JSON list of C-alpha atoms in Angstrom, two decimals:
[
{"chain": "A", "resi": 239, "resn": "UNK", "atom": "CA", "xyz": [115.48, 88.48, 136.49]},
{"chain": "A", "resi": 240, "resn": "UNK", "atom": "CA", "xyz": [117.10, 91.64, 135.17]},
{"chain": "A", "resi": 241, "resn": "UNK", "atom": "CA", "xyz": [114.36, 93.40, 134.37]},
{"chain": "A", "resi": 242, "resn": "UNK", "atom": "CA", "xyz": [112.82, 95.05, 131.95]},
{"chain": "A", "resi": 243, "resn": "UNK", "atom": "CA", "xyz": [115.08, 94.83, 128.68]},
{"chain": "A", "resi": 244, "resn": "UNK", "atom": "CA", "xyz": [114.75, 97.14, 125.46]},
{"chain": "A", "resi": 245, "resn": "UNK", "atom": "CA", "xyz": [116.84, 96.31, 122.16]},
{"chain": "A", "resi": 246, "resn": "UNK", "atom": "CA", "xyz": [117.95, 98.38, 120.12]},
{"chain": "A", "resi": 247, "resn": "UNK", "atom": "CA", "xyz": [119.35, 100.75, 122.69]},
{"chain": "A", "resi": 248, "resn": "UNK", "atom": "CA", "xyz": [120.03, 102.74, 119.51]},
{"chain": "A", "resi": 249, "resn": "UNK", "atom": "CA", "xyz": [119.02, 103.37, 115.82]},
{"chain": "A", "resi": 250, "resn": "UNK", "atom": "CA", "xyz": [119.30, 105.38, 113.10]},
{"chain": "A", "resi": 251, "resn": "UNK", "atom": "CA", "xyz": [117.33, 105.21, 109.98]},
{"chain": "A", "resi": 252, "resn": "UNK", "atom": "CA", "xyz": [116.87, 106.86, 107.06]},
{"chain": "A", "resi": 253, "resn": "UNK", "atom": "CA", "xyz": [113.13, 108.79, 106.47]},
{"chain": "A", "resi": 254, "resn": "UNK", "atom": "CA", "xyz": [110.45, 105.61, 105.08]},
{"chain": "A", "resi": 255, "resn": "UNK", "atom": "CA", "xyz": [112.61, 102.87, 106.39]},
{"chain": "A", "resi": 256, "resn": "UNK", "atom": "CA", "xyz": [110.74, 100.14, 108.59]},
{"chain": "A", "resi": 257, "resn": "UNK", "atom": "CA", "xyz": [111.86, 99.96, 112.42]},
{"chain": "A", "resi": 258, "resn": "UNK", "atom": "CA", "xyz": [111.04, 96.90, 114.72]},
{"chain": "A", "resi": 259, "resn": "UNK", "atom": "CA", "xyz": [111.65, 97.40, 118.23]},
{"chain": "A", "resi": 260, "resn": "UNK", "atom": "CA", "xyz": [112.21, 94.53, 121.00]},
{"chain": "A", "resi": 261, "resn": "UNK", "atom": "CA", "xyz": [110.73, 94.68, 125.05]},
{"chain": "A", "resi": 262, "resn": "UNK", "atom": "CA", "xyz": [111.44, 91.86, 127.04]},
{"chain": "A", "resi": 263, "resn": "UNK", "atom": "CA", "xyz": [109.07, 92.54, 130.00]},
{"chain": "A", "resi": 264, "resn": "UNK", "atom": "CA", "xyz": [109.97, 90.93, 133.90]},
{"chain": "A", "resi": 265, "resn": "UNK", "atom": "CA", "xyz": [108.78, 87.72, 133.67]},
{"chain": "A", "resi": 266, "resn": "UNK", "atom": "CA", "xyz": [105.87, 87.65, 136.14]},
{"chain": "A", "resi": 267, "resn": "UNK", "atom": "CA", "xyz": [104.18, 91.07, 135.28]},
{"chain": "A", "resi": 268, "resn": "UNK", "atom": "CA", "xyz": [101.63, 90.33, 132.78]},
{"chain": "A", "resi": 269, "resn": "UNK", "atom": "CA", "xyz": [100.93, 93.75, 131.81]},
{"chain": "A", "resi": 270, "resn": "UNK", "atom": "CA", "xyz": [103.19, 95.68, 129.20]},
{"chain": "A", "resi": 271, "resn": "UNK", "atom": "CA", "xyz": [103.15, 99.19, 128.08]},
{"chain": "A", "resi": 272, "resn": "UNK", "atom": "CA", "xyz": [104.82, 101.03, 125.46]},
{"chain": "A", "resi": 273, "resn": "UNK", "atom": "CA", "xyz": [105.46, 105.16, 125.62]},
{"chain": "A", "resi": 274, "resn": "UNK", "atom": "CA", "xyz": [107.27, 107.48, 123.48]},
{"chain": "A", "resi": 275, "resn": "UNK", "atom": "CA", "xyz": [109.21, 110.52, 125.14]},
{"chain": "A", "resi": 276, "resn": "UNK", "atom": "CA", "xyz": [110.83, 113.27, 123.06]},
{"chain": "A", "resi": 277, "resn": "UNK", "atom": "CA", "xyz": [113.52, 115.95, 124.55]},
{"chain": "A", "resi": 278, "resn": "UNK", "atom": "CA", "xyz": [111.88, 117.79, 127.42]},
{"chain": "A", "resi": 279, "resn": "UNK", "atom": "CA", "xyz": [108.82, 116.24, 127.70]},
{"chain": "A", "resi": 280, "resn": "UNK", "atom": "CA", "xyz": [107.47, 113.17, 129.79]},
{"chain": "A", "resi": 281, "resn": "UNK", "atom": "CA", "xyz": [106.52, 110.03, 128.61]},
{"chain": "A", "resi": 282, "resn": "UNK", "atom": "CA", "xyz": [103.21, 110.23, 126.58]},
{"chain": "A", "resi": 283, "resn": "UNK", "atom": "CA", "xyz": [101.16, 106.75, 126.76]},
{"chain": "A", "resi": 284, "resn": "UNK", "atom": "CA", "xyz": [101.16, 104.46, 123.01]},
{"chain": "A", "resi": 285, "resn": "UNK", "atom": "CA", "xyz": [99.77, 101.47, 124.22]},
{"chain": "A", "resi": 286, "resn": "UNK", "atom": "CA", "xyz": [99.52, 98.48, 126.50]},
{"chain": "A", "resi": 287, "resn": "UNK", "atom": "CA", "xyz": [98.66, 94.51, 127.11]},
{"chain": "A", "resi": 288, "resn": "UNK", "atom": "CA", "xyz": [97.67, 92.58, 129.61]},
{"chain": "A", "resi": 289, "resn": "UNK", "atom": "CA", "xyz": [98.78, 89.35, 128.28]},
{"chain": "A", "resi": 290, "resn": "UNK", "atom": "CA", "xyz": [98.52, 88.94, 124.59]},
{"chain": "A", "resi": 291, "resn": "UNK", "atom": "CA", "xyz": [95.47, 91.37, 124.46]},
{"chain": "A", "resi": 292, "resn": "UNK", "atom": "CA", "xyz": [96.14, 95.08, 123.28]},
{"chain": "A", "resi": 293, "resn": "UNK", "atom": "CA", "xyz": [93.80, 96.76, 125.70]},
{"chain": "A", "resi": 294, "resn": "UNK", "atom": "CA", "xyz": [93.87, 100.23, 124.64]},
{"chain": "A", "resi": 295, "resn": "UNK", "atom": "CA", "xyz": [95.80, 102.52, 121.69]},
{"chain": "A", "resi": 296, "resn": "UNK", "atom": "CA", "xyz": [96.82, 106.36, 121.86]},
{"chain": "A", "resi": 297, "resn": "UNK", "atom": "CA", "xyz": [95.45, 108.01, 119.04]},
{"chain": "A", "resi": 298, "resn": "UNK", "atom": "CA", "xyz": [98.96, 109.26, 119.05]},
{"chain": "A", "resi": 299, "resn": "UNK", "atom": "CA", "xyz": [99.41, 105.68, 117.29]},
{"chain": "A", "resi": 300, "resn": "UNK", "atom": "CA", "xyz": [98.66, 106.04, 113.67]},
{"chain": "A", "resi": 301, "resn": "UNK", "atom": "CA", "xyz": [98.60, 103.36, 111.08]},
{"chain": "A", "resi": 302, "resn": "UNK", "atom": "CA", "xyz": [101.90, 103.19, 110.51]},
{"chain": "A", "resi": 303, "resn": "UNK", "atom": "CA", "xyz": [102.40, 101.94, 114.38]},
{"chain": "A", "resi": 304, "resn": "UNK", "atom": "CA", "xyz": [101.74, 98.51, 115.29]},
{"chain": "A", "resi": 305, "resn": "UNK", "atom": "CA", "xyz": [102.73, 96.27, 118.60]},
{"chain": "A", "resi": 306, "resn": "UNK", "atom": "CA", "xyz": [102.39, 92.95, 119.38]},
{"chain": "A", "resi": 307, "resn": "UNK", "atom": "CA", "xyz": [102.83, 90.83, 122.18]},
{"chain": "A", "resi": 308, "resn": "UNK", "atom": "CA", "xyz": [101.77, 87.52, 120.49]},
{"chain": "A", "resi": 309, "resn": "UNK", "atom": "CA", "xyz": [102.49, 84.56, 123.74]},
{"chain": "A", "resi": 310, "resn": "UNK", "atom": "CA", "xyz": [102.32, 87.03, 126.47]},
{"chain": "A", "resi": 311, "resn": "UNK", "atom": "CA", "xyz": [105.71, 87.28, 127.19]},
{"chain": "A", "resi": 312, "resn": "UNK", "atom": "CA", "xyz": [107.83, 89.70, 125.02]},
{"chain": "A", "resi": 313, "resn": "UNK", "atom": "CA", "xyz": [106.40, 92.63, 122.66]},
{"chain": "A", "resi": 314, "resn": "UNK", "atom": "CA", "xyz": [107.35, 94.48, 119.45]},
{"chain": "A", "resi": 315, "resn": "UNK", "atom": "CA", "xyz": [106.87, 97.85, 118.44]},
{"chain": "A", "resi": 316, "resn": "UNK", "atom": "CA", "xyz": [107.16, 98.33, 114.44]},
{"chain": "A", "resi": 317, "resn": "UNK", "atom": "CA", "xyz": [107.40, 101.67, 112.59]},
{"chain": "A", "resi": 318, "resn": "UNK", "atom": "CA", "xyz": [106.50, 101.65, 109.15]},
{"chain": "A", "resi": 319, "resn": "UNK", "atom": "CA", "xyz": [107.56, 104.55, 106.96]},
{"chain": "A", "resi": 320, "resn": "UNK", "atom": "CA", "xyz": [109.47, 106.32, 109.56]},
{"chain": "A", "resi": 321, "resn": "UNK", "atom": "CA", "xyz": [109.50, 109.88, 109.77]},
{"chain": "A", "resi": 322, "resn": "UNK", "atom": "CA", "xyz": [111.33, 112.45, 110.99]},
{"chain": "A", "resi": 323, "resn": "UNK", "atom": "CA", "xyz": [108.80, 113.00, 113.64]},
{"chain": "A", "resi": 324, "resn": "UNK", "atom": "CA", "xyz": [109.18, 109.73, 114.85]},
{"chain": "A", "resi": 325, "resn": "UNK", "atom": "CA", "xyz": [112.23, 110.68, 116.34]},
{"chain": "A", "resi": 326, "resn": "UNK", "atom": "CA", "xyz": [111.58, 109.79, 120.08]},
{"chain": "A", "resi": 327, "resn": "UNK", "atom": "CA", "xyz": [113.17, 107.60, 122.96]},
{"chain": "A", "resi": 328, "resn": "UNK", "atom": "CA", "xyz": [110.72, 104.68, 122.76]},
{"chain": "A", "resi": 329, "resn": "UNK", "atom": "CA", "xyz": [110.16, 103.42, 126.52]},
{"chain": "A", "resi": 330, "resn": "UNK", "atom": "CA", "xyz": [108.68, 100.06, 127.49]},
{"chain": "A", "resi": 331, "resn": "UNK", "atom": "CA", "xyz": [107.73, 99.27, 130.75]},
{"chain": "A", "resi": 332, "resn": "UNK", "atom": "CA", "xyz": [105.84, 95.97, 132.60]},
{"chain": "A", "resi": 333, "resn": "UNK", "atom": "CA", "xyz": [103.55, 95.66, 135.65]},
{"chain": "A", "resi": 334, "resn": "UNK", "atom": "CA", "xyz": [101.03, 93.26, 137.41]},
{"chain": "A", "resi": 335, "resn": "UNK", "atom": "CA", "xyz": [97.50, 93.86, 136.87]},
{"chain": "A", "resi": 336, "resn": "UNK", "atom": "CA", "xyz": [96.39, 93.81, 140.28]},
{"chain": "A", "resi": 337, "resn": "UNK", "atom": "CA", "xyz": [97.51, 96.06, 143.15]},
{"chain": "A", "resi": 338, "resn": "UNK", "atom": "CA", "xyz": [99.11, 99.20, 142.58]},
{"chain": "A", "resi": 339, "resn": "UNK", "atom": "CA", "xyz": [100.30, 98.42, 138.98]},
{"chain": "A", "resi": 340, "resn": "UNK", "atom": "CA", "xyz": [103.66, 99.79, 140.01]},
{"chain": "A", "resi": 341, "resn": "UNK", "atom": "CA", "xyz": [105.69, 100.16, 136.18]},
{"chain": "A", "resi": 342, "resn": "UNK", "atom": "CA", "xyz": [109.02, 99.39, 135.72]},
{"chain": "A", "resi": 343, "resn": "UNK", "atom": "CA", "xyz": [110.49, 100.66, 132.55]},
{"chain": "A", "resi": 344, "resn": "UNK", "atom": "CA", "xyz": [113.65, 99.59, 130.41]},
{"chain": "A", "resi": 345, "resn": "UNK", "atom": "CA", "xyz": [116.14, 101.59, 129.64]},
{"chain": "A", "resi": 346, "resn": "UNK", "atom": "CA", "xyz": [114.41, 102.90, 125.93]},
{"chain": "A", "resi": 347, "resn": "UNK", "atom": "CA", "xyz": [115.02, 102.87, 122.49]},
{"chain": "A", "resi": 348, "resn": "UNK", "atom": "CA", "xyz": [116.46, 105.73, 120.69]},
{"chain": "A", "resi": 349, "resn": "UNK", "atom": "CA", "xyz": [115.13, 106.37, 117.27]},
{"chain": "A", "resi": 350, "resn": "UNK", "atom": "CA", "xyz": [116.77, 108.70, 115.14]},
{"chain": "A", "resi": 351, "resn": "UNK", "atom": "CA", "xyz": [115.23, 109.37, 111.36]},
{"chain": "A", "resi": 352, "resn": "UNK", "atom": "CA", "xyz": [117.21, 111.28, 109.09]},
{"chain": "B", "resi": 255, "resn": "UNK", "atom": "CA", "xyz": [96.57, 116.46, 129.59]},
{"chain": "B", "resi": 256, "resn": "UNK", "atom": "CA", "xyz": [98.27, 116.15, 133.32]},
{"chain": "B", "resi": 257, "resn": "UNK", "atom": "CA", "xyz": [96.75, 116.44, 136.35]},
{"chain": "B", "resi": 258, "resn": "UNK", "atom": "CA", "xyz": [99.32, 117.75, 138.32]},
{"chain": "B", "resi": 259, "resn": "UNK", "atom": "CA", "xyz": [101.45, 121.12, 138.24]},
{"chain": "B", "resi": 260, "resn": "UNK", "atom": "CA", "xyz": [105.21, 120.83, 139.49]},
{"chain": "B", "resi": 261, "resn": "UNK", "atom": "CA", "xyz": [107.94, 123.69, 139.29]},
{"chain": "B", "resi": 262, "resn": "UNK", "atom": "CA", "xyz": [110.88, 122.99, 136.67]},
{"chain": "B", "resi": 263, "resn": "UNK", "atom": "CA", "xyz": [113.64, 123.02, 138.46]},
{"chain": "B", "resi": 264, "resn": "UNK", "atom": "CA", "xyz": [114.73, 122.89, 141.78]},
{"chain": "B", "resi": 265, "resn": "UNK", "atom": "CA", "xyz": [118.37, 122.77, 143.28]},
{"chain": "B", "resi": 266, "resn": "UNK", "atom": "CA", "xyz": [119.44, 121.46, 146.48]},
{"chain": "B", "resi": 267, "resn": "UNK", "atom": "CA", "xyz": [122.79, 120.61, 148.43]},
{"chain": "B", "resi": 268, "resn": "UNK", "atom": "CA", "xyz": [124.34, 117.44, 148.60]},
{"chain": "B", "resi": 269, "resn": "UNK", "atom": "CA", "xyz": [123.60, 115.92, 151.85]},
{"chain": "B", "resi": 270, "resn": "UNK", "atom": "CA", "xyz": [120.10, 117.72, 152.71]},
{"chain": "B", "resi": 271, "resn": "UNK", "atom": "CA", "xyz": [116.91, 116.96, 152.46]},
{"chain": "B", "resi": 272, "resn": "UNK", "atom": "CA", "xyz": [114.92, 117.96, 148.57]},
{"chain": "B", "resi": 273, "resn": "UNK", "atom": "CA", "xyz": [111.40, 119.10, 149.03]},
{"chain": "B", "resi": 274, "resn": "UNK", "atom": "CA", "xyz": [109.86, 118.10, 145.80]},
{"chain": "B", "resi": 275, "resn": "UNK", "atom": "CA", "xyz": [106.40, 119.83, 145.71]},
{"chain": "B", "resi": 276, "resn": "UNK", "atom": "CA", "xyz": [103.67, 118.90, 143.42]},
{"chain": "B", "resi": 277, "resn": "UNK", "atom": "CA", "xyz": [99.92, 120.27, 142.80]},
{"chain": "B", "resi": 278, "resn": "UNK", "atom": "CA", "xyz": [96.86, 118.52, 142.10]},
{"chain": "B", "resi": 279, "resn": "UNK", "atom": "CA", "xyz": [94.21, 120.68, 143.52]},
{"chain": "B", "resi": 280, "resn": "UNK", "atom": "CA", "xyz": [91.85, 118.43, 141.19]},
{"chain": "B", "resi": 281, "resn": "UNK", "atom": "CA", "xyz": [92.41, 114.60, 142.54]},
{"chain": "B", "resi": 282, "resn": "UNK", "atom": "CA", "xyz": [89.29, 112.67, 143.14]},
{"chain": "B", "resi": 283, "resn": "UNK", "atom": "CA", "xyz": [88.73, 110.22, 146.04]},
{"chain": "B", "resi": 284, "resn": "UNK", "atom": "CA", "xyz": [89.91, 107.05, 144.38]},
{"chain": "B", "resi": 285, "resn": "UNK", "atom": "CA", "xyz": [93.11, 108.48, 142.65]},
{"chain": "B", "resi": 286, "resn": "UNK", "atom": "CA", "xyz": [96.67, 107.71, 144.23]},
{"chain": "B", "resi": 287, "resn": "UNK", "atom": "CA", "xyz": [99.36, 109.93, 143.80]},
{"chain": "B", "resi": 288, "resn": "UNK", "atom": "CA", "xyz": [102.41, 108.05, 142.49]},
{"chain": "B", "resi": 289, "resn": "UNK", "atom": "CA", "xyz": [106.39, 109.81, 142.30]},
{"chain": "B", "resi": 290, "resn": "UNK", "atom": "CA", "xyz": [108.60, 108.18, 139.56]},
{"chain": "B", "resi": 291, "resn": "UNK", "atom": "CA", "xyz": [112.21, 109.62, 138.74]},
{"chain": "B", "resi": 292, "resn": "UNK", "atom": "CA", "xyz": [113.88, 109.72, 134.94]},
{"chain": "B", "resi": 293, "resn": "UNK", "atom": "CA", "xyz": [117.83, 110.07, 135.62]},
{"chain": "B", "resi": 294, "resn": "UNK", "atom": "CA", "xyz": [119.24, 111.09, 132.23]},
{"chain": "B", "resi": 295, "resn": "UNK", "atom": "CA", "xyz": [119.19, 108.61, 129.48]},
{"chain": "B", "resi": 296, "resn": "UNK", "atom": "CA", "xyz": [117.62, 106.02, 131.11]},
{"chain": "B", "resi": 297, "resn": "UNK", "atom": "CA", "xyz": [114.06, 104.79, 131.85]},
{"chain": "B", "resi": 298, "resn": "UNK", "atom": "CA", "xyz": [111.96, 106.45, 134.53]},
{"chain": "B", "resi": 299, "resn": "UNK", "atom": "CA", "xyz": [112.05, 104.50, 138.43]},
{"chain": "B", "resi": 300, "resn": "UNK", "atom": "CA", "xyz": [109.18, 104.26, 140.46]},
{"chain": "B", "resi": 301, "resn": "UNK", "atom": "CA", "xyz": [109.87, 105.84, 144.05]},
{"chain": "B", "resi": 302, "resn": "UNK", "atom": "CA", "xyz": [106.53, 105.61, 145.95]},
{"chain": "B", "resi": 303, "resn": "UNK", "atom": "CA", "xyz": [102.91, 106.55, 145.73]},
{"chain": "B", "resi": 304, "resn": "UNK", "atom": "CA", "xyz": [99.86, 107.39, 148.34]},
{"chain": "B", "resi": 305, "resn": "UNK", "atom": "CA", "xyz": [96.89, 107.63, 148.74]},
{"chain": "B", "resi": 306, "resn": "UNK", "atom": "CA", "xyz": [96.07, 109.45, 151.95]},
{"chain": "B", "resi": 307, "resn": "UNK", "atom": "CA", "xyz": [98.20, 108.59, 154.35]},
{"chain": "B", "resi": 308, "resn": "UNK", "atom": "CA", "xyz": [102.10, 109.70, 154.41]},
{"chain": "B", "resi": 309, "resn": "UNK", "atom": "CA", "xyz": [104.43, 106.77, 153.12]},
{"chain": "B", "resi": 310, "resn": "UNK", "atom": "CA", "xyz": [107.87, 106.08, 153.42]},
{"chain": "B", "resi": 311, "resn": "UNK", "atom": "CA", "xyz": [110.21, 103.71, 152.10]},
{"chain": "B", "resi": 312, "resn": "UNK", "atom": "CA", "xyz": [114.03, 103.30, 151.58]},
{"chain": "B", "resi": 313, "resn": "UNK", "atom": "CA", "xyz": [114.39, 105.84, 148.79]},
{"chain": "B", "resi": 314, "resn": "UNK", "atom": "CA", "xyz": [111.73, 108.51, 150.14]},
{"chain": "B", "resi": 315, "resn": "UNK", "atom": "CA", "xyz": [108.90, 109.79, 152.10]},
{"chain": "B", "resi": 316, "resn": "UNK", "atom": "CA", "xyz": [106.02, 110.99, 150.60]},
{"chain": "B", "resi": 317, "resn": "UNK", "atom": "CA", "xyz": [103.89, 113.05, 152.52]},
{"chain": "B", "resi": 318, "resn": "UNK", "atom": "CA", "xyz": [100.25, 114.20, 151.15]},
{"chain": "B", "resi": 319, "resn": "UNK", "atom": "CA", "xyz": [98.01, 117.05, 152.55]},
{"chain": "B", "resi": 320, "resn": "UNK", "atom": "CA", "xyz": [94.48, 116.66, 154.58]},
{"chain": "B", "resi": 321, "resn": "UNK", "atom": "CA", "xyz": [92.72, 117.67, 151.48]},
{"chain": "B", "resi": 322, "resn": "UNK", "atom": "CA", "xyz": [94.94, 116.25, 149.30]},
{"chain": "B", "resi": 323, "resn": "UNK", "atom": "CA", "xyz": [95.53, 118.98, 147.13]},
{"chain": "B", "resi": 324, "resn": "UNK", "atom": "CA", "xyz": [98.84, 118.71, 147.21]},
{"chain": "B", "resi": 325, "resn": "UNK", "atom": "CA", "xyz": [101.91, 116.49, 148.25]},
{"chain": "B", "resi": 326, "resn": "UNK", "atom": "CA", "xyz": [105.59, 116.68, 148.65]},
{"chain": "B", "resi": 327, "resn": "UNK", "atom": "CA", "xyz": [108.31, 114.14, 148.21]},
{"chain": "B", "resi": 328, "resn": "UNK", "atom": "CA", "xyz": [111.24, 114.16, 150.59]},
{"chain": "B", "resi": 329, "resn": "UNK", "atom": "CA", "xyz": [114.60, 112.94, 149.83]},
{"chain": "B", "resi": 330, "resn": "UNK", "atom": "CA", "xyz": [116.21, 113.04, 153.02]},
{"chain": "B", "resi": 331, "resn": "UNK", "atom": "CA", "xyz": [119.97, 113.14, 152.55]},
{"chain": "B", "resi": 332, "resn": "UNK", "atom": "CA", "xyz": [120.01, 113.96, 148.81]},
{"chain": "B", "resi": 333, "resn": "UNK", "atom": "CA", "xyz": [123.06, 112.64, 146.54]},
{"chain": "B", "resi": 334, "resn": "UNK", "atom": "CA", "xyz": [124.60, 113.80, 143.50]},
{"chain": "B", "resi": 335, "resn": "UNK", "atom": "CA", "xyz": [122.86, 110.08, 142.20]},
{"chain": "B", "resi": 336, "resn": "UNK", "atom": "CA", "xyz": [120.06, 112.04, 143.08]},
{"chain": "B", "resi": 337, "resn": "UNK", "atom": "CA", "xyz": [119.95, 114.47, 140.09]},
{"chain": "B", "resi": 338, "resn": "UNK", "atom": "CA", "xyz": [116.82, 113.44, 137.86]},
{"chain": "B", "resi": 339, "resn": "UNK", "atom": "CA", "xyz": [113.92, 115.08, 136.46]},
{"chain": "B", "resi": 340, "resn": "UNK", "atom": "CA", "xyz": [110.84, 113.97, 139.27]},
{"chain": "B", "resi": 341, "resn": "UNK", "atom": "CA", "xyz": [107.49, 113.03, 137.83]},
{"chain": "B", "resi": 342, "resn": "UNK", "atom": "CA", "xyz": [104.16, 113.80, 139.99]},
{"chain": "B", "resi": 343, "resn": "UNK", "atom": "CA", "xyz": [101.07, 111.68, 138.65]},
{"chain": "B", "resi": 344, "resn": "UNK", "atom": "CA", "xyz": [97.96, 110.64, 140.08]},
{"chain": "B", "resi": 345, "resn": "UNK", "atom": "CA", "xyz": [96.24, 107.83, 138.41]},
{"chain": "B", "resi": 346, "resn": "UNK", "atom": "CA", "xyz": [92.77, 106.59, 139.58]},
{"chain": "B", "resi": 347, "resn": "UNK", "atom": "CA", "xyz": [93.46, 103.06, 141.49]},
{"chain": "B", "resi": 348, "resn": "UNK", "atom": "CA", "xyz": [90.74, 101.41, 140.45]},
{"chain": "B", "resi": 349, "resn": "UNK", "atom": "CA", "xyz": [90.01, 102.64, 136.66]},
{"chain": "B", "resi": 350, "resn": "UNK", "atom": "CA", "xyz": [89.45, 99.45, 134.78]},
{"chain": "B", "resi": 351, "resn": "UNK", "atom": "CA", "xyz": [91.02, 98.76, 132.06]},
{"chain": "B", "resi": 352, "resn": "UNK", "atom": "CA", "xyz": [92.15, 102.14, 131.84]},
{"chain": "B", "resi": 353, "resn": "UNK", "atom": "CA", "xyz": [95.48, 102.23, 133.94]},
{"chain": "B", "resi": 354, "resn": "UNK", "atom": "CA", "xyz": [97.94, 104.13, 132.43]},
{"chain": "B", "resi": 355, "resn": "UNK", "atom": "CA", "xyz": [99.86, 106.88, 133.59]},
{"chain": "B", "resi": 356, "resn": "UNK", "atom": "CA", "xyz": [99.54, 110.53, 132.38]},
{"chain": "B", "resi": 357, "resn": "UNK", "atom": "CA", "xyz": [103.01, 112.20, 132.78]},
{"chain": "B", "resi": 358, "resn": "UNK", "atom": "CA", "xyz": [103.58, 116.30, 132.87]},
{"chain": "B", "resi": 359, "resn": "UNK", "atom": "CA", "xyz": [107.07, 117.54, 132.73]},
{"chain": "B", "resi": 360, "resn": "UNK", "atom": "CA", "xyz": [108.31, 117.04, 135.99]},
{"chain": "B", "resi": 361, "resn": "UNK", "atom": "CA", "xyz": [110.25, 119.02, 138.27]},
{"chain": "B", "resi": 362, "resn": "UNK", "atom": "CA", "xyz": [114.40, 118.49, 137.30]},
{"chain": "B", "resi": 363, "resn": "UNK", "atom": "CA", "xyz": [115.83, 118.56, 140.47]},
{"chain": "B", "resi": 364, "resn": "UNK", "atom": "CA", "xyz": [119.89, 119.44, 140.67]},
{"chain": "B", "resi": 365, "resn": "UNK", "atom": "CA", "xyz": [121.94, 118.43, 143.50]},
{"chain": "B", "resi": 366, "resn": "UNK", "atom": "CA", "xyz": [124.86, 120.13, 144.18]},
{"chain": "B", "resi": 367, "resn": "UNK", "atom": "CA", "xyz": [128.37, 119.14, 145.92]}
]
């Protein structure tokens, strides 16, 4: 397993464009999360599954946000309408549900909007 | 908002031990303290977490107050690799459903040759 796997790595759109973006959790963990982090802050908590059920949403994610995680196993984050505040590092990470839910994240997603 | 209070910054030379402090004079019984690290451009790593006791484990020791108000991290023989910005969180163990973590802005530690 190489762990937790994020694609794009990179991507620039243009303002009201759609963006889809990939997380390939660690096999076993059955818990997901998604976080967004912009330049000199920490990560700041979207959303997370255990399984295919979306447990709980930020009200940081508005309407034009929506994940998925339809088998269980991978998860997609979709941006509709992108705006230039949407400009963030988008961070997934996976975990186990029991024990000390230790996270570990992928490498992120860089979102630019123009 | 964050339950813990860390300083920005924090230097230290290559080859001694960083002190990595971090607040949370408001932690009830049943929350752990965890310690992840964000080197640049990448995702953040978990290093360790607590509850009461001190821990250690191959990256760090993490040693936690009698009132556990506070706690420090310890890298013993810090490395340039080293350089990150250091998240402090405590997270309440046994919270449900609810189980995610609450991040501040960390302490950005600098190691120097």
């Amino acid at each position: 397993d190489t762990g937790v796997s994020q694609n794009p790595r990179h991507k620039i759109t243009k303002r009201g464009q759609n963006v889809t973006f990939r997380c390939d959790p660690i096999s076993e963990h059955n818990r997901l999360y998604w976080y967004r982090q912009t330049l000199g802050q920490g990560p700041e908590f979207l959303t997370y599954f255990q399984n295919e059920a979306q447990l709980e949403k930020s009200r940081l994610l508005s309407d034009r946000f929506s994940a998925e995680r339809p088998k269980g196993s991978f998860s997609t984050l979709e941006i509709q309408r992108t705006e230039q505040g949407d400009s963030a590092m988008y961070l997934c990470a996976s975990g186990v549900a029991s024990g000390a839910n230790v996270l570990t994240f992928g490498a992120g997603s860089r979102l630019t909007v123009l | 908002d964050a339950k813990t209070t860390q300083p920005p910054s924090m230097d230290c030379a290559e080859g001694r031990a960083a002190n990595l402090p971090c607040n949370h004079s408001t932690i009830s019984g049943n929350e752990y303290v965890y310690w992840y690290r964000q080197i640049h451009s990448q995702g953040p790593q978990y290093i360790i977490h607590g509850l009461k006791n001190n821990e250690t484990n191959e990256m760090a020791s993490l040693i936690i107050t009698e009132d556990r108000k506070s706690s420090t991290l310890i890298l013993p023989h810090a490395t340039l690799r080293d350089t990150a910005v250091y998240y402090c969180i405590v997270r309440d163990y046994n919270a449900g459903n609810n189980r995610k973590l609450i991040w501040g802005l960390g302490t950005s530690l600098a190691v120097n040759p």
